[in-house]
Amino acid sequence: MADKPKHHPPHGMEPYDLSRQDDLGALSQEQQDKLNKFKTQTRLENEKYLRNHPEVECLIAGFLGDVLRNRPDNIKDFAAGYFTDDKLPDVLENQLQDRQHKFKQNRVLQKL
């Protein structure tokens, strides 16, 4: 009988191959290793992208904040209105400036 694959998913990711006893599971050890590497690489690339594009964080935070404040009955219509609002670029620019200002303040406070 072949060896049962060992599971070492990247930190924070759910086990993806929930095989039963005496079952090799859906993936071979080599396939699982490749999948783990792919997931880790994808996560790193996503984190790098988000660090380089702080506007994404501002968009998501602003949208979720408005959703929680307004609690719309129709979230799809609310989202469509939010992301097509002509004022959104200006709001986003203000949020980015506020974020940058807070980072500078934090750096000054950390040096004290």
mmCIF file of N, CA and C in Angstrom:
data_model
loop_
_atom_site.group_PDB
_atom_site.id
_atom_site.type_symbol
_atom_site.label_atom_id
_atom_site.label_comp_id
_atom_site.label_asym_id
_atom_site.label_seq_id
_atom_site.Cartn_x
_atom_site.Cartn_y
_atom_site.Cartn_z
ATOM 1 N N MET A 1 0.846 -1.188 0.000
ATOM 2 C CA MET A 1 0.000 0.000 0.000
ATOM 3 C C MET A 1 0.882 1.237 0.000
ATOM 4 N N ALA A 2 0.485 2.255 -0.729
ATOM 5 C CA ALA A 2 1.241 3.494 -0.824
ATOM 6 C C ALA A 2 1.137 4.280 0.478
ATOM 7 N N ASP A 3 2.155 5.108 0.731
ATOM 8 C CA ASP A 3 2.142 5.943 1.929
ATOM 9 C C ASP A 3 1.053 6.997 1.823
ATOM 10 N N LYS A 4 0.417 7.235 2.972
ATOM 11 C CA LYS A 4 -0.615 8.270 3.021
ATOM 12 C C LYS A 4 0.059 9.643 2.954
ATOM 13 N N PRO A 5 -0.441 10.562 2.130
ATOM 14 C CA PRO A 5 0.175 11.886 2.031
ATOM 15 C C PRO A 5 0.152 12.604 3.374
ATOM 16 N N LYS A 6 1.208 13.347 3.650
ATOM 17 C CA LYS A 6 1.269 14.172 4.857
ATOM 18 C C LYS A 6 0.757 15.564 4.485
ATOM 19 N N HIS A 7 0.013 16.133 5.404
ATOM 20 C CA HIS A 7 -0.585 17.441 5.129
ATOM 21 C C HIS A 7 0.156 18.517 5.890
ATOM 22 N N HIS A 8 0.693 19.471 5.172
ATOM 23 C CA HIS A 8 1.348 20.624 5.765
ATOM 24 C C HIS A 8 0.881 21.869 5.014
ATOM 25 N N PRO A 9 -0.412 22.215 5.165
ATOM 26 C CA PRO A 9 -0.909 23.378 4.434
ATOM 27 C C PRO A 9 -0.259 24.647 4.961
ATOM 28 N N PRO A 10 -0.145 25.674 4.133
ATOM 29 C CA PRO A 10 0.400 26.954 4.584
ATOM 30 C C PRO A 10 -0.372 27.471 5.785
ATOM 31 N N HIS A 11 0.332 28.172 6.662
ATOM 32 C CA HIS A 11 -0.273 28.697 7.881
ATOM 33 C C HIS A 11 -1.533 29.505 7.575
ATOM 34 N N GLY A 12 -2.593 29.230 8.309
ATOM 35 C CA GLY A 12 -3.833 29.980 8.161
ATOM 36 C C GLY A 12 -4.772 29.450 7.102
ATOM 37 N N MET A 13 -4.367 28.404 6.393
ATOM 38 C CA MET A 13 -5.231 27.843 5.354
ATOM 39 C C MET A 13 -5.816 26.526 5.840
ATOM 40 N N GLU A 14 -7.073 26.326 5.556
ATOM 41 C CA GLU A 14 -7.754 25.106 5.981
ATOM 42 C C GLU A 14 -7.156 23.881 5.303
ATOM 43 N N PRO A 15 -7.152 22.754 5.988
ATOM 44 C CA PRO A 15 -6.735 21.521 5.305
ATOM 45 C C PRO A 15 -7.669 21.278 4.121
ATOM 46 N N TYR A 16 -7.107 20.934 3.004
ATOM 47 C CA TYR A 16 -7.887 20.843 1.774
ATOM 48 C C TYR A 16 -8.124 19.416 1.336
ATOM 49 N N ASP A 17 -7.459 18.468 1.937
ATOM 50 C CA ASP A 17 -7.626 17.077 1.545
ATOM 51 C C ASP A 17 -8.050 16.288 2.772
ATOM 52 N N LEU A 18 -9.325 16.160 2.975
ATOM 53 C CA LEU A 18 -9.852 15.537 4.182
ATOM 54 C C LEU A 18 -10.139 14.058 3.943
ATOM 55 N N SER A 19 -9.113 13.311 3.630
ATOM 56 C CA SER A 19 -9.301 11.897 3.324
ATOM 57 C C SER A 19 -9.543 11.094 4.599
ATOM 58 N N ARG A 20 -10.111 9.926 4.421
ATOM 59 C CA ARG A 20 -10.380 9.032 5.546
ATOM 60 C C ARG A 20 -9.241 8.037 5.700
ATOM 61 N N GLN A 21 -9.272 7.303 6.796
ATOM 62 C CA GLN A 21 -8.240 6.295 7.055
ATOM 63 C C GLN A 21 -8.189 5.302 5.893
ATOM 64 N N ASP A 22 -7.004 4.860 5.533
ATOM 65 C CA ASP A 22 -6.759 3.923 4.436
ATOM 66 C C ASP A 22 -7.150 4.502 3.079
ATOM 67 N N ASP A 23 -7.249 5.804 2.988
ATOM 68 C CA ASP A 23 -7.568 6.471 1.735
ATOM 69 C C ASP A 23 -6.418 7.422 1.432
ATOM 70 N N LEU A 24 -5.855 7.326 0.249
ATOM 71 C CA LEU A 24 -4.736 8.184 -0.101
ATOM 72 C C LEU A 24 -5.152 9.634 -0.277
ATOM 73 N N GLY A 25 -6.401 9.901 -0.408
ATOM 74 C CA GLY A 25 -6.858 11.271 -0.597
ATOM 75 C C GLY A 25 -6.887 11.621 -2.068
ATOM 76 N N ALA A 26 -7.244 12.849 -2.327
ATOM 77 C CA ALA A 26 -7.426 13.287 -3.705
ATOM 78 C C ALA A 26 -6.107 13.590 -4.401
ATOM 79 N N LEU A 27 -5.062 13.944 -3.641
ATOM 80 C CA LEU A 27 -3.809 14.382 -4.241
ATOM 81 C C LEU A 27 -2.646 13.494 -3.793
ATOM 82 N N SER A 28 -1.695 13.321 -4.689
ATOM 83 C CA SER A 28 -0.464 12.629 -4.308
ATOM 84 C C SER A 28 0.382 13.582 -3.469
ATOM 85 N N GLN A 29 1.425 13.068 -2.831
ATOM 86 C CA GLN A 29 2.302 13.922 -2.032
ATOM 87 C C GLN A 29 2.926 15.025 -2.890
ATOM 88 N N GLU A 30 3.354 14.682 -4.083
ATOM 89 C CA GLU A 30 3.952 15.665 -4.988
ATOM 90 C C GLU A 30 2.935 16.747 -5.363
ATOM 91 N N GLN A 31 1.706 16.327 -5.657
ATOM 92 C CA GLN A 31 0.664 17.299 -6.003
ATOM 93 C C GLN A 31 0.367 18.224 -4.827
ATOM 94 N N GLN A 32 0.313 17.652 -3.619
ATOM 95 C CA GLN A 32 0.039 18.473 -2.443
ATOM 96 C C GLN A 32 1.178 19.453 -2.186
ATOM 97 N N ASP A 33 2.408 19.005 -2.361
ATOM 98 C CA ASP A 33 3.547 19.899 -2.186
ATOM 99 C C ASP A 33 3.477 21.060 -3.170
ATOM 100 N N LYS A 34 3.149 20.755 -4.412
ATOM 101 C CA LYS A 34 3.028 21.804 -5.433
ATOM 102 C C LYS A 34 1.883 22.757 -5.084
ATOM 103 N N LEU A 35 0.771 22.196 -4.629
ATOM 104 C CA LEU A 35 -0.366 23.030 -4.255
ATOM 105 C C LEU A 35 -0.007 23.942 -3.087
ATOM 106 N N ASN A 36 0.691 23.406 -2.078
ATOM 107 C CA ASN A 36 1.112 24.224 -0.939
ATOM 108 C C ASN A 36 2.016 25.366 -1.388
ATOM 109 N N LYS A 37 2.964 25.060 -2.260
ATOM 110 C CA LYS A 37 3.861 26.098 -2.774
ATOM 111 C C LYS A 37 3.086 27.147 -3.565
ATOM 112 N N PHE A 38 2.145 26.682 -4.381
ATOM 113 C CA PHE A 38 1.326 27.610 -5.173
ATOM 114 C C PHE A 38 0.513 28.524 -4.255
ATOM 115 N N LYS A 39 -0.110 27.954 -3.221
ATOM 116 C CA LYS A 39 -0.917 28.762 -2.298
ATOM 117 C C LYS A 39 -0.061 29.780 -1.553
ATOM 118 N N THR A 40 1.108 29.336 -1.110
ATOM 119 C CA THR A 40 1.997 30.242 -0.404
ATOM 120 C C THR A 40 2.457 31.364 -1.324
ATOM 121 N N GLN A 41 2.846 31.030 -2.537
ATOM 122 C CA GLN A 41 3.302 32.029 -3.497
ATOM 123 C C GLN A 41 2.175 33.009 -3.845
ATOM 124 N N THR A 42 0.980 32.490 -4.027
ATOM 125 C CA THR A 42 -0.171 33.345 -4.333
ATOM 126 C C THR A 42 -0.455 34.298 -3.184
ATOM 127 N N ARG A 43 -0.397 33.786 -1.961
ATOM 128 C CA ARG A 43 -0.641 34.639 -0.797
ATOM 129 C C ARG A 43 0.409 35.749 -0.716
ATOM 130 N N LEU A 44 1.683 35.397 -0.936
ATOM 131 C CA LEU A 44 2.746 36.407 -0.909
ATOM 132 C C LEU A 44 2.543 37.462 -1.988
ATOM 133 N N GLU A 45 2.193 37.024 -3.184
ATOM 134 C CA GLU A 45 1.953 37.968 -4.280
ATOM 135 C C GLU A 45 0.766 38.877 -3.970
ATOM 136 N N ASN A 46 -0.294 38.321 -3.383
ATOM 137 C CA ASN A 46 -1.463 39.127 -3.025
ATOM 138 C C ASN A 46 -1.100 40.168 -1.963
ATOM 139 N N GLU A 47 -0.346 39.741 -0.949
ATOM 140 C CA GLU A 47 0.055 40.675 0.107
ATOM 141 C C GLU A 47 0.946 41.783 -0.453
ATOM 142 N N LYS A 48 1.857 41.425 -1.330
ATOM 143 C CA LYS A 48 2.737 42.408 -1.949
ATOM 144 C C LYS A 48 1.914 43.417 -2.763
ATOM 145 N N TYR A 49 0.949 42.915 -3.522
ATOM 146 C CA TYR A 49 0.092 43.788 -4.321
ATOM 147 C C TYR A 49 -0.673 44.758 -3.420
ATOM 148 N N LEU A 50 -1.256 44.226 -2.340
ATOM 149 C CA LEU A 50 -2.038 45.082 -1.445
ATOM 150 C C LEU A 50 -1.170 46.125 -0.758
ATOM 151 N N ARG A 51 0.079 45.779 -0.424
ATOM 152 C CA ARG A 51 0.991 46.768 0.170
ATOM 153 C C ARG A 51 1.321 47.878 -0.828
ATOM 154 N N ASN A 52 1.412 47.517 -2.088
ATOM 155 C CA ASN A 52 1.741 48.497 -3.118
ATOM 156 C C ASN A 52 0.537 49.302 -3.589
ATOM 157 N N HIS A 53 -0.656 48.888 -3.186
ATOM 158 C CA HIS A 53 -1.889 49.565 -3.607
ATOM 159 C C HIS A 53 -2.783 49.827 -2.390
ATOM 160 N N PRO A 54 -2.428 50.814 -1.557
ATOM 161 C CA PRO A 54 -3.214 51.087 -0.353
ATOM 162 C C PRO A 54 -4.639 51.546 -0.665
ATOM 163 N N GLU A 55 -4.864 51.977 -1.897
ATOM 164 C CA GLU A 55 -6.219 52.407 -2.254
ATOM 165 C C GLU A 55 -7.225 51.258 -2.167
ATOM 166 N N VAL A 56 -6.751 50.020 -2.343
ATOM 167 C CA VAL A 56 -7.645 48.865 -2.235
ATOM 168 C C VAL A 56 -8.167 48.756 -0.803
ATOM 169 N N GLU A 57 -7.258 48.896 0.161
ATOM 170 C CA GLU A 57 -7.669 48.852 1.568
ATOM 171 C C GLU A 57 -8.655 49.969 1.881
ATOM 172 N N CYS A 58 -8.386 51.164 1.364
ATOM 173 C CA CYS A 58 -9.284 52.299 1.602
ATOM 174 C C CYS A 58 -10.660 52.058 0.973
ATOM 175 N N LEU A 59 -10.680 51.507 -0.236
ATOM 176 C CA LEU A 59 -11.963 51.207 -0.892
ATOM 177 C C LEU A 59 -12.782 50.210 -0.081
ATOM 178 N N ILE A 60 -12.131 49.145 0.352
ATOM 179 C CA ILE A 60 -12.841 48.097 1.095
ATOM 180 C C ILE A 60 -13.301 48.612 2.447
ATOM 181 N N ALA A 61 -12.399 49.312 3.158
ATOM 182 C CA ALA A 61 -12.760 49.840 4.475
ATOM 183 C C ALA A 61 -13.893 50.861 4.372
ATOM 184 N N GLY A 62 -13.812 51.735 3.367
ATOM 185 C CA GLY A 62 -14.865 52.735 3.189
ATOM 186 C C GLY A 62 -16.199 52.094 2.857
ATOM 187 N N PHE A 63 -16.165 51.121 1.958
ATOM 188 C CA PHE A 63 -17.396 50.437 1.569
ATOM 189 C C PHE A 63 -18.014 49.695 2.755
ATOM 190 N N LEU A 64 -17.201 48.909 3.465
ATOM 191 C CA LEU A 64 -17.732 48.158 4.602
ATOM 192 C C LEU A 64 -18.244 49.084 5.701
ATOM 193 N N GLY A 65 -17.534 50.190 5.923
ATOM 194 C CA GLY A 65 -18.001 51.158 6.914
ATOM 195 C C GLY A 65 -19.362 51.721 6.548
ATOM 196 N N ASP A 66 -19.537 52.074 5.279
ATOM 197 C CA ASP A 66 -20.831 52.591 4.829
ATOM 198 C C ASP A 66 -21.923 51.531 4.904
ATOM 199 N N VAL A 67 -21.588 50.304 4.574
ATOM 200 C CA VAL A 67 -22.567 49.211 4.670
ATOM 201 C C VAL A 67 -23.035 49.065 6.116
ATOM 202 N N LEU A 68 -22.087 49.054 7.055
ATOM 203 C CA LEU A 68 -22.454 48.868 8.462
ATOM 204 C C LEU A 68 -23.204 50.068 9.031
ATOM 205 N N ARG A 69 -22.875 51.255 8.562
ATOM 206 C CA ARG A 69 -23.602 52.448 9.023
ATOM 207 C C ARG A 69 -25.027 52.492 8.462
ATOM 208 N N ASN A 70 -25.160 52.180 7.167
ATOM 209 C CA ASN A 70 -26.450 52.327 6.491
ATOM 210 C C ASN A 70 -27.321 51.076 6.514
ATOM 211 N N ARG A 71 -26.704 49.919 6.653
ATOM 212 C CA ARG A 71 -27.409 48.631 6.668
ATOM 213 C C ARG A 71 -28.480 48.538 5.560
ATOM 214 N N PRO A 72 -28.034 48.628 4.316
ATOM 215 C CA PRO A 72 -28.998 48.621 3.202
ATOM 216 C C PRO A 72 -29.717 47.287 3.069
ATOM 217 N N ASP A 73 -30.968 47.356 2.634
ATOM 218 C CA ASP A 73 -31.740 46.135 2.385
ATOM 219 C C ASP A 73 -31.248 45.422 1.135
ATOM 220 N N ASN A 74 -30.865 46.192 0.130
ATOM 221 C CA ASN A 74 -30.387 45.603 -1.117
ATOM 222 C C ASN A 74 -28.904 45.929 -1.276
ATOM 223 N N ILE A 75 -28.068 45.004 -0.861
ATOM 224 C CA ILE A 75 -26.622 45.245 -0.855
ATOM 225 C C ILE A 75 -26.063 45.418 -2.265
ATOM 226 N N LYS A 76 -26.631 44.711 -3.233
ATOM 227 C CA LYS A 76 -26.128 44.830 -4.611
ATOM 228 C C LYS A 76 -26.343 46.231 -5.156
ATOM 229 N N ASP A 77 -27.542 46.770 -4.955
ATOM 230 C CA ASP A 77 -27.819 48.134 -5.413
ATOM 231 C C ASP A 77 -26.962 49.147 -4.659
ATOM 232 N N PHE A 78 -26.789 48.909 -3.358
ATOM 233 C CA PHE A 78 -25.974 49.806 -2.559
ATOM 234 C C PHE A 78 -24.524 49.799 -3.061
ATOM 235 N N ALA A 79 -23.981 48.606 -3.321
ATOM 236 C CA ALA A 79 -22.611 48.484 -3.826
ATOM 237 C C ALA A 79 -22.472 49.152 -5.187
ATOM 238 N N ALA A 80 -23.456 48.936 -6.054
ATOM 239 C CA ALA A 80 -23.409 49.562 -7.377
ATOM 240 C C ALA A 80 -23.380 51.078 -7.243
ATOM 241 N N GLY A 81 -24.202 51.613 -6.363
ATOM 242 C CA GLY A 81 -24.225 53.058 -6.143
ATOM 243 C C GLY A 81 -22.928 53.562 -5.528
ATOM 244 N N TYR A 82 -22.395 52.802 -4.593
ATOM 245 C CA TYR A 82 -21.158 53.207 -3.915
ATOM 246 C C TYR A 82 -19.991 53.291 -4.895
ATOM 247 N N PHE A 83 -19.816 52.244 -5.689
ATOM 248 C CA PHE A 83 -18.647 52.174 -6.564
ATOM 249 C C PHE A 83 -18.795 52.962 -7.867
ATOM 250 N N THR A 84 -19.994 53.461 -8.154
ATOM 251 C CA THR A 84 -20.166 54.295 -9.348
ATOM 252 C C THR A 84 -20.386 55.766 -8.994
ATOM 253 N N ASP A 85 -20.297 56.096 -7.715
ATOM 254 C CA ASP A 85 -20.465 57.476 -7.264
ATOM 255 C C ASP A 85 -19.335 58.342 -7.831
ATOM 256 N N ASP A 86 -19.708 59.453 -8.459
ATOM 257 C CA ASP A 86 -18.723 60.358 -9.049
ATOM 258 C C ASP A 86 -17.775 60.948 -8.009
ATOM 259 N N LYS A 87 -18.202 60.986 -6.749
ATOM 260 C CA LYS A 87 -17.378 61.554 -5.681
ATOM 261 C C LYS A 87 -16.359 60.553 -5.125
ATOM 262 N N LEU A 88 -16.466 59.294 -5.492
ATOM 263 C CA LEU A 88 -15.605 58.263 -4.918
ATOM 264 C C LEU A 88 -14.113 58.546 -5.097
ATOM 265 N N PRO A 89 -13.650 58.983 -6.267
ATOM 266 C CA PRO A 89 -12.205 59.273 -6.386
ATOM 267 C C PRO A 89 -11.719 60.331 -5.386
ATOM 268 N N ASP A 90 -12.529 61.361 -5.148
ATOM 269 C CA ASP A 90 -12.146 62.388 -4.181
ATOM 270 C C ASP A 90 -12.165 61.837 -2.752
ATOM 271 N N VAL A 91 -13.175 61.055 -2.438
ATOM 272 C CA VAL A 91 -13.265 60.429 -1.115
ATOM 273 C C VAL A 91 -12.062 59.514 -0.898
ATOM 274 N N LEU A 92 -11.736 58.743 -1.903
ATOM 275 C CA LEU A 92 -10.598 57.828 -1.821
ATOM 276 C C LEU A 92 -9.294 58.599 -1.631
ATOM 277 N N GLU A 93 -9.135 59.677 -2.352
ATOM 278 C CA GLU A 93 -7.921 60.498 -2.213
ATOM 279 C C GLU A 93 -7.802 61.044 -0.794
ATOM 280 N N ASN A 94 -8.912 61.517 -0.219
ATOM 281 C CA ASN A 94 -8.899 62.005 1.164
ATOM 282 C C ASN A 94 -8.544 60.891 2.142
ATOM 283 N N GLN A 95 -9.106 59.716 1.920
ATOM 284 C CA GLN A 95 -8.794 58.575 2.792
ATOM 285 C C GLN A 95 -7.314 58.205 2.708
ATOM 286 N N LEU A 96 -6.760 58.230 1.511
ATOM 287 C CA LEU A 96 -5.341 57.923 1.341
ATOM 288 C C LEU A 96 -4.464 58.956 2.041
ATOM 289 N N GLN A 97 -4.841 60.230 1.961
ATOM 290 C CA GLN A 97 -4.081 61.284 2.640
ATOM 291 C C GLN A 97 -4.167 61.121 4.151
ATOM 292 N N ASP A 98 -5.359 60.810 4.660
ATOM 293 C CA ASP A 98 -5.533 60.582 6.104
ATOM 294 C C ASP A 98 -4.691 59.385 6.556
ATOM 295 N N ARG A 99 -4.695 58.349 5.761
ATOM 296 C CA ARG A 99 -3.922 57.140 6.077
ATOM 297 C C ARG A 99 -2.434 57.467 6.142
ATOM 298 N N GLN A 100 -1.956 58.216 5.157
ATOM 299 C CA GLN A 100 -0.544 58.596 5.117
ATOM 300 C C GLN A 100 -0.184 59.454 6.326
ATOM 301 N N HIS A 101 -1.070 60.367 6.691
ATOM 302 C CA HIS A 101 -0.842 61.236 7.853
ATOM 303 C C HIS A 101 -0.755 60.400 9.135
ATOM 304 N N LYS A 102 -1.628 59.429 9.289
ATOM 305 C CA LYS A 102 -1.614 58.561 10.474
ATOM 306 C C LYS A 102 -0.331 57.740 10.539
ATOM 307 N N PHE A 103 0.137 57.252 9.396
ATOM 308 C CA PHE A 103 1.392 56.501 9.369
ATOM 309 C C PHE A 103 2.555 57.384 9.831
ATOM 310 N N LYS A 104 2.577 58.624 9.360
ATOM 311 C CA LYS A 104 3.646 59.547 9.764
ATOM 312 C C LYS A 104 3.576 59.824 11.260
ATOM 313 N N GLN A 105 2.356 60.016 11.782
ATOM 314 C CA GLN A 105 2.192 60.243 13.216
ATOM 315 C C GLN A 105 2.674 59.033 14.014
ATOM 316 N N ASN A 106 2.343 57.846 13.560
ATOM 317 C CA ASN A 106 2.759 56.631 14.246
ATOM 318 C C ASN A 106 4.272 56.497 14.272
ATOM 319 N N ARG A 107 4.926 56.831 13.158
ATOM 320 C CA ARG A 107 6.393 56.750 13.107
ATOM 321 C C ARG A 107 7.028 57.720 14.098
ATOM 322 N N VAL A 108 6.466 58.917 14.205
ATOM 323 C CA VAL A 108 6.981 59.906 15.150
ATOM 324 C C VAL A 108 6.792 59.394 16.576
ATOM 325 N N LEU A 109 5.611 58.864 16.874
ATOM 326 C CA LEU A 109 5.342 58.358 18.228
ATOM 327 C C LEU A 109 6.226 57.169 18.578
ATOM 328 N N GLN A 110 6.528 56.328 17.608
ATOM 329 C CA GLN A 110 7.382 55.162 17.861
ATOM 330 C C GLN A 110 8.805 55.576 18.189
ATOM 331 N N LYS A 111 9.244 56.713 17.667
ATOM 332 C CA LYS A 111 10.605 57.187 17.916
ATOM 333 C C LYS A 111 10.755 57.804 19.299
ATOM 334 N N LEU A 112 9.625 58.174 19.931
ATOM 335 C CA LEU A 112 9.690 58.804 21.257
ATOM 336 C C LEU A 112 10.071 57.830 22.337
#
